[in-house]
XYZ file of C-alpha atoms in Angstrom:
413
model
C -10.313 -20.006 22.152
C -7.614 -20.415 22.295
C -6.506 -24.432 23.997
C -3.024 -25.059 25.613
C -1.982 -28.478 25.714
C 1.120 -29.405 27.443
C 3.972 -31.642 26.212
C 6.837 -32.926 29.324
C 9.439 -34.801 27.958
C 12.107 -36.772 29.147
C 15.274 -37.483 27.255
C 13.055 -36.601 24.469
C 10.447 -39.190 24.277
C 6.670 -37.512 25.770
C 5.597 -39.042 28.957
C 2.111 -38.514 29.648
C 0.992 -40.184 33.444
C -0.990 -38.789 35.959
C -2.800 -36.135 35.905
C -2.068 -33.548 38.373
C -3.352 -30.130 40.184
C -2.999 -27.005 38.701
C -1.927 -24.841 40.829
C 1.902 -27.430 40.899
C 3.020 -25.924 38.223
C 0.299 -23.169 37.469
C 2.381 -20.535 38.721
C 5.847 -21.162 37.054
C 5.275 -21.925 34.193
C 1.339 -20.956 32.924
C 2.506 -18.194 33.431
C 5.235 -17.020 31.285
C 2.714 -18.988 29.009
C 0.440 -16.465 29.317
C 2.686 -13.392 28.537
C 3.556 -15.179 25.952
C 0.421 -15.679 24.846
C -0.943 -11.867 25.388
C 2.266 -10.706 23.267
C 1.003 -12.376 20.295
C -2.764 -11.894 21.350
C -3.581 -15.435 22.153
C -6.414 -16.282 24.673
C -6.008 -19.583 27.046
C -7.822 -22.933 28.494
C -6.044 -24.799 31.227
C -5.487 -28.742 30.093
C -4.892 -31.586 31.833
C -1.132 -31.524 33.295
C 0.625 -34.634 33.115
C 4.292 -35.577 34.931
C 5.674 -38.197 36.318
C 8.488 -39.441 38.429
C 12.400 -38.894 37.284
C 15.770 -40.665 37.935
C 16.973 -38.624 40.897
C 17.768 -35.107 38.810
C 14.052 -34.806 38.662
C 14.806 -32.625 34.786
C 12.188 -33.023 32.646
C 11.276 -30.744 29.414
C 8.224 -28.904 28.907
C 6.485 -27.542 25.480
C 3.849 -25.554 25.629
C 1.535 -25.843 22.262
C -1.287 -23.046 21.399
C -3.728 -23.916 19.216
C -5.904 -22.084 17.090
C -9.865 -22.492 16.664
C -9.108 -24.683 13.456
C -6.991 -27.233 15.756
C -3.945 -25.823 14.451
C -0.714 -25.447 15.519
C -0.348 -21.732 16.367
C 2.883 -21.752 18.107
C 5.082 -24.004 20.648
C 7.191 -22.409 23.784
C 9.865 -24.994 24.776
C 11.146 -24.873 29.046
C 14.032 -26.443 30.943
C 12.198 -27.865 34.439
C 13.679 -28.764 37.435
C 12.413 -29.760 40.540
C 13.863 -31.177 43.823
C 10.844 -33.672 44.488
C 8.857 -35.403 41.762
C 6.171 -32.767 41.120
C 7.120 -28.714 42.172
C 8.891 -27.978 38.652
C 9.930 -24.451 38.524
C 10.966 -23.025 34.884
C 14.508 -22.703 34.443
C 15.012 -21.001 31.026
C 12.365 -21.044 28.426
C 12.388 -19.339 24.877
C 10.975 -16.489 25.786
C 11.528 -12.286 24.511
C 14.467 -12.163 27.996
C 12.667 -8.277 27.867
C 10.655 -4.756 26.046
C 13.308 -3.955 24.367
C 14.208 -7.201 22.405
C 10.310 -7.443 21.754
C 10.331 -4.453 19.979
C 13.438 -4.949 17.659
C 12.062 -8.221 16.930
C 8.190 -5.792 15.913
C 10.316 -4.053 14.436
C 12.712 -6.001 12.005
C 9.140 -7.203 10.978
C 7.418 -4.220 10.962
C 10.352 -3.408 8.112
C 10.632 -6.271 6.196
C 6.168 -5.711 6.178
C 6.510 -2.377 4.667
C 10.010 -3.419 2.361
C 7.031 -5.644 0.725
C 4.643 -3.404 0.028
C 6.973 -0.779 -1.157
C 7.813 -3.408 -3.207
C 4.223 -4.155 -4.459
C 3.186 -0.671 -5.408
C 6.580 -0.527 -6.893
C 6.147 -3.775 -9.574
C 2.335 -3.202 -9.871
C 3.203 0.745 -11.035
C 5.690 -0.263 -13.474
C 3.716 -3.416 -15.522
C 0.163 -1.023 -15.267
C 2.115 2.173 -17.141
C 3.845 -1.059 -19.673
C 0.221 -2.630 -20.627
C -1.725 0.966 -20.215
C 0.743 2.465 -22.831
C -0.447 -0.851 -25.128
C -3.437 -0.665 -24.654
C -3.587 3.330 -25.645
C -0.957 2.810 -28.831
C -3.498 0.447 -30.394
C -6.857 1.659 -28.710
C -6.616 4.920 -28.574
C -9.911 6.520 -26.619
C -7.984 7.649 -23.020
C -11.606 8.589 -21.536
C -13.407 4.401 -22.605
C -9.480 2.937 -21.180
C -10.114 4.605 -17.443
C -13.601 3.927 -16.952
C -12.676 0.131 -17.517
C -10.210 0.659 -15.404
C -12.697 2.447 -13.112
C -15.113 -0.689 -13.636
C -12.135 -3.642 -12.676
C -11.544 -1.342 -9.312
C -15.732 -1.207 -8.756
C -15.632 -4.473 -8.988
C -12.507 -5.278 -6.828
C -14.449 -3.248 -4.042
C -17.754 -4.848 -4.413
C -16.304 -8.321 -3.949
C -13.719 -7.146 -0.814
C -16.958 -5.713 1.245
C -19.604 -9.400 0.191
C -16.072 -10.686 1.396
C -16.048 -8.984 4.650
C -12.135 -8.318 4.263
C -12.352 -5.147 4.933
C -15.431 -3.154 6.992
C -18.312 -1.587 4.671
C -18.059 2.111 5.433
C -20.578 4.532 6.782
C -20.690 7.626 4.863
C -23.139 11.337 6.421
C -24.405 12.964 3.659
C -21.816 15.681 4.790
C -18.642 13.746 3.544
C -20.704 12.030 0.455
C -21.002 15.766 -0.277
C -16.650 16.471 0.421
C -16.284 12.995 -1.842
C -18.249 13.516 -4.474
C -15.452 16.600 -5.504
C -12.676 14.917 -4.332
C -14.477 11.988 -7.362
C -14.485 14.614 -9.198
C -11.354 15.741 -8.938
C -9.250 12.119 -8.683
C -11.823 11.293 -12.524
C -10.149 13.839 -14.518
C -6.479 13.983 -13.287
C -6.887 9.444 -13.877
C -7.938 10.772 -17.766
C -5.594 13.357 -18.243
C -3.476 11.215 -18.139
C -4.146 8.390 -19.280
C -4.748 11.604 -22.605
C -0.763 11.693 -22.251
C 0.509 8.332 -21.934
C -1.821 8.027 -24.991
C 0.474 10.992 -26.893
C 3.681 10.810 -25.016
C 6.241 9.045 -24.362
C 5.774 7.231 -20.273
C 8.542 8.187 -19.043
C 8.450 11.856 -20.232
C 4.341 12.178 -18.422
C 5.654 11.016 -15.431
C 9.031 14.006 -15.501
C 6.042 16.416 -16.401
C 4.130 14.847 -12.952
C 7.019 15.554 -10.295
C 6.186 18.669 -10.942
C 2.963 18.107 -8.108
C 4.699 19.744 -6.161
C 5.235 23.190 -7.380
C 0.825 23.400 -7.412
C 0.943 21.799 -4.510
C 2.990 24.697 -3.219
C 1.049 27.058 -5.092
C -2.188 26.409 -3.938
C -1.817 26.166 -0.495
C -0.339 29.640 -0.738
C -3.131 31.205 -3.418
C -5.724 29.114 -1.005
C -5.019 28.882 2.062
C -2.318 31.567 2.598
C 0.383 28.571 4.003
C 3.273 30.754 3.280
C 5.923 27.272 2.292
C 10.029 28.079 3.917
C 13.122 28.688 2.058
C 13.615 24.857 2.414
C 10.419 24.016 -0.386
C 10.709 27.101 -2.845
C 14.303 26.115 -3.018
C 13.883 22.469 -4.075
C 10.719 24.107 -6.340
C 13.797 25.560 -8.287
C 15.531 21.391 -9.991
C 12.102 20.165 -10.630
C 10.882 23.198 -12.923
C 14.097 23.651 -14.141
C 14.811 19.639 -14.819
C 11.152 19.555 -16.454
C 11.401 22.239 -18.741
C 14.944 20.925 -19.706
C 13.228 17.639 -20.965
C 10.317 18.914 -22.757
C 13.063 20.631 -24.793
C 14.845 17.856 -25.594
C 12.155 15.283 -25.361
C 12.231 13.164 -28.610
C 8.187 12.620 -29.018
C 7.333 15.878 -27.288
C 3.897 16.954 -28.266
C 1.365 19.340 -26.810
C -1.957 17.906 -26.395
C 0.042 15.296 -24.033
C 2.690 18.331 -22.058
C -0.589 20.355 -21.607
C -3.159 16.930 -20.251
C 0.171 15.700 -18.381
C 0.500 19.807 -16.694
C -3.353 19.875 -16.220
C -3.201 16.282 -14.409
C -0.833 18.067 -11.799
C -3.330 20.662 -10.859
C -6.188 18.325 -10.999
C -4.693 16.022 -8.596
C -3.763 18.474 -6.398
C -5.811 21.171 -6.498
C -7.565 17.780 -5.213
C -5.058 16.735 -2.652
C -5.073 20.389 -1.012
C -8.580 20.656 -1.150
C -9.239 16.943 0.916
C -8.019 19.005 4.097
C -10.533 21.412 4.069
C -13.472 19.351 3.202
C -13.710 15.976 4.728
C -15.473 16.400 8.051
C -14.208 13.889 10.790
C -14.177 10.939 9.461
C -16.369 7.890 11.228
C -14.301 4.790 12.476
C -14.882 2.964 9.179
C -14.232 5.649 6.608
C -10.472 4.967 6.809
C -8.342 5.748 3.976
C -8.767 1.902 1.689
C -13.140 2.461 1.781
C -12.559 6.730 1.384
C -10.394 5.247 -2.051
C -13.125 2.677 -2.595
C -15.936 5.098 -2.594
C -14.234 7.709 -4.924
C -13.257 4.708 -8.002
C -17.159 3.853 -7.617
C -18.211 7.372 -8.160
C -14.860 8.109 -10.503
C -16.646 5.568 -11.958
C -20.574 6.722 -13.167
C -18.692 9.685 -13.633
C -17.149 8.729 -16.193
C -19.143 5.633 -17.720
C -21.668 8.021 -19.986
C -19.263 10.876 -20.237
C -16.793 8.282 -22.651
C -20.010 6.990 -24.162
C -20.705 10.693 -25.353
C -17.243 11.863 -25.778
C -15.557 8.882 -27.585
C -18.706 7.416 -28.718
C -19.890 3.451 -27.843
C -15.495 2.197 -28.918
C -15.960 -1.332 -27.027
C -18.522 -3.337 -29.352
C -17.426 -6.692 -30.490
C -18.572 -5.580 -33.883
C -16.250 -2.138 -33.423
C -14.128 -3.636 -32.386
C -13.546 -6.553 -35.329
C -14.527 -3.606 -38.056
C -10.701 -2.077 -36.520
C -9.379 -5.268 -37.076
C -8.160 -5.366 -33.220
C -6.890 -8.373 -31.624
C -9.642 -8.867 -29.462
C -8.640 -11.417 -26.909
C -4.604 -9.983 -27.024
C -6.771 -6.063 -26.045
C -9.210 -7.493 -23.657
C -6.338 -9.692 -21.695
C -4.308 -6.471 -21.631
C -6.730 -3.901 -20.930
C -8.466 -6.311 -17.913
C -4.591 -6.240 -16.335
C -3.911 -2.329 -16.710
C -6.993 -2.575 -14.850
C -6.412 -4.127 -11.970
C -2.450 -2.705 -11.732
C -4.840 0.056 -11.808
C -7.053 0.052 -8.574
C -4.506 -2.380 -6.701
C -0.943 -0.507 -7.070
C -3.821 2.750 -5.574
C -5.156 0.445 -3.059
C -1.364 -0.404 -1.617
C -0.366 3.000 -1.859
C -3.520 4.003 0.181
C -2.302 0.833 2.396
C 1.685 1.766 3.048
C 0.188 5.838 4.134
C -1.732 3.827 7.142
C 1.681 2.553 8.132
C 3.534 5.400 6.991
C 3.624 9.074 7.587
C 2.769 11.727 5.018
C 6.804 13.066 4.436
C 7.690 9.404 4.028
C 5.360 7.795 1.432
C 5.825 11.077 -0.494
C 9.992 9.781 -0.237
C 8.774 6.664 -1.386
C 6.463 8.125 -4.195
C 9.984 9.925 -5.256
C 11.424 6.498 -5.641
C 8.314 4.860 -7.614
C 8.173 7.388 -10.383
C 12.465 7.371 -11.276
C 11.551 3.163 -11.351
C 9.037 4.101 -13.792
C 10.563 6.109 -16.010
C 13.673 3.780 -16.278
C 11.852 0.793 -16.411
C 9.374 2.735 -18.978
C 12.458 3.849 -20.844
C 14.623 0.189 -20.665
C 11.094 -1.245 -21.759
C 10.060 0.420 -24.814
C 13.433 1.690 -25.742
C 12.351 5.529 -25.133
C 15.318 7.455 -27.351
C 16.373 9.592 -23.993
C 19.368 11.927 -25.307
C 22.029 12.815 -22.677
C 20.361 16.765 -22.095
C 17.100 15.135 -21.595
C 18.547 12.725 -18.818
C 20.209 15.079 -16.964
C 16.886 17.300 -16.819
C 14.526 14.267 -16.336
C 17.616 14.031 -13.278
C 17.641 17.303 -11.903
C 13.402 17.451 -11.863
C 13.242 13.921 -9.478
C 16.098 15.086 -7.419
C 14.368 19.037 -6.635
C 11.204 16.477 -6.283
C 14.046 14.669 -3.723
C 14.365 17.745 -2.410
C 11.023 18.826 -1.469
C 10.128 15.621 0.378
C 13.489 16.285 2.276
C 12.704 19.743 3.295
C 8.136 19.184 3.987
C 10.377 16.483 6.883
C 12.340 19.581 8.065
C 9.188 21.909 8.744
C 6.973 18.852 9.854
C 9.142 18.545 12.710
C 9.954 22.385 13.442
C 6.787 21.842 13.865
């Protein structure tokens, strides 16, 4: 419970003399303070009030200070008091929003600022992940082991989150768990294939190919669920497919394994996304997007850790790393950083998805891909021809148009 402290000032100096009955200034001032407290989600408990007789004007300043449970100052409201008699003050003006519209405007500005910060963090984490991940895969070409390590980093962070009660622990039914297993399998394979591609071709080329995701979404939705796309959605796919084809033909680092694994990653990820709508039963209260992602991450780690050993062998022992001439300390630092960025950028993505519509999130994801491609080209000094740049730009423009077309469809529906 919050404590309400009242300070009366005359000529800028506190005057605390005679206690006054609550009813004297309860109605004019404390009700306003109560409204302010409800606006900020605070509770109130009355304390003693103090006043004094002033000069002929009986004018005073009043401060209401809200204190948190820890005794820290949380907020102050200031009022101008006037009275014709010494002890019956009325509120003349208050430092409160004058209307609901003003409160809404303040809330909206705070929300925009918060959302902008979240998007900036999402983009920065993506940039750093792709840089560290590419650096690791260039010298340590074992994508299954790297991906398993990244899932392992995420698992540690998730367990800490639950242990410290930073987020409610999930409650999962058997039917939900069976559905989540299938989603986790798609998540595991999709991320593994992406890392295979990143190890073989330039970061910018992998993300250009991954711009084909909307094409697979539309195709799978039509094949399995009979969803007919609008003419605007189909039209937006033309520049996506054409741009990826143009970029592929002119890509200096083109490699069939890198190209094929990125395409397979698109197919796997979009199969997961499309079927997740049909597989997931009603969510429990604590199974929000963050907990769903957390469970998928842990299952993915349990899937991939033994699979990585079967596929690539034990490639992470100190003896193996020493015989290969790796800088073990540098490699471990970059692995940990890539794992941290890998998990946190996806978690921030889910947090943003809870704050905005799926279409807005898709537009943000399109911008994110542009940011990652440009930053990777600059950092790694990737050679890019004008035609290759045109193909990449065309594909990304198509993704943006696809997002807009989905928005139009959503409004019509």
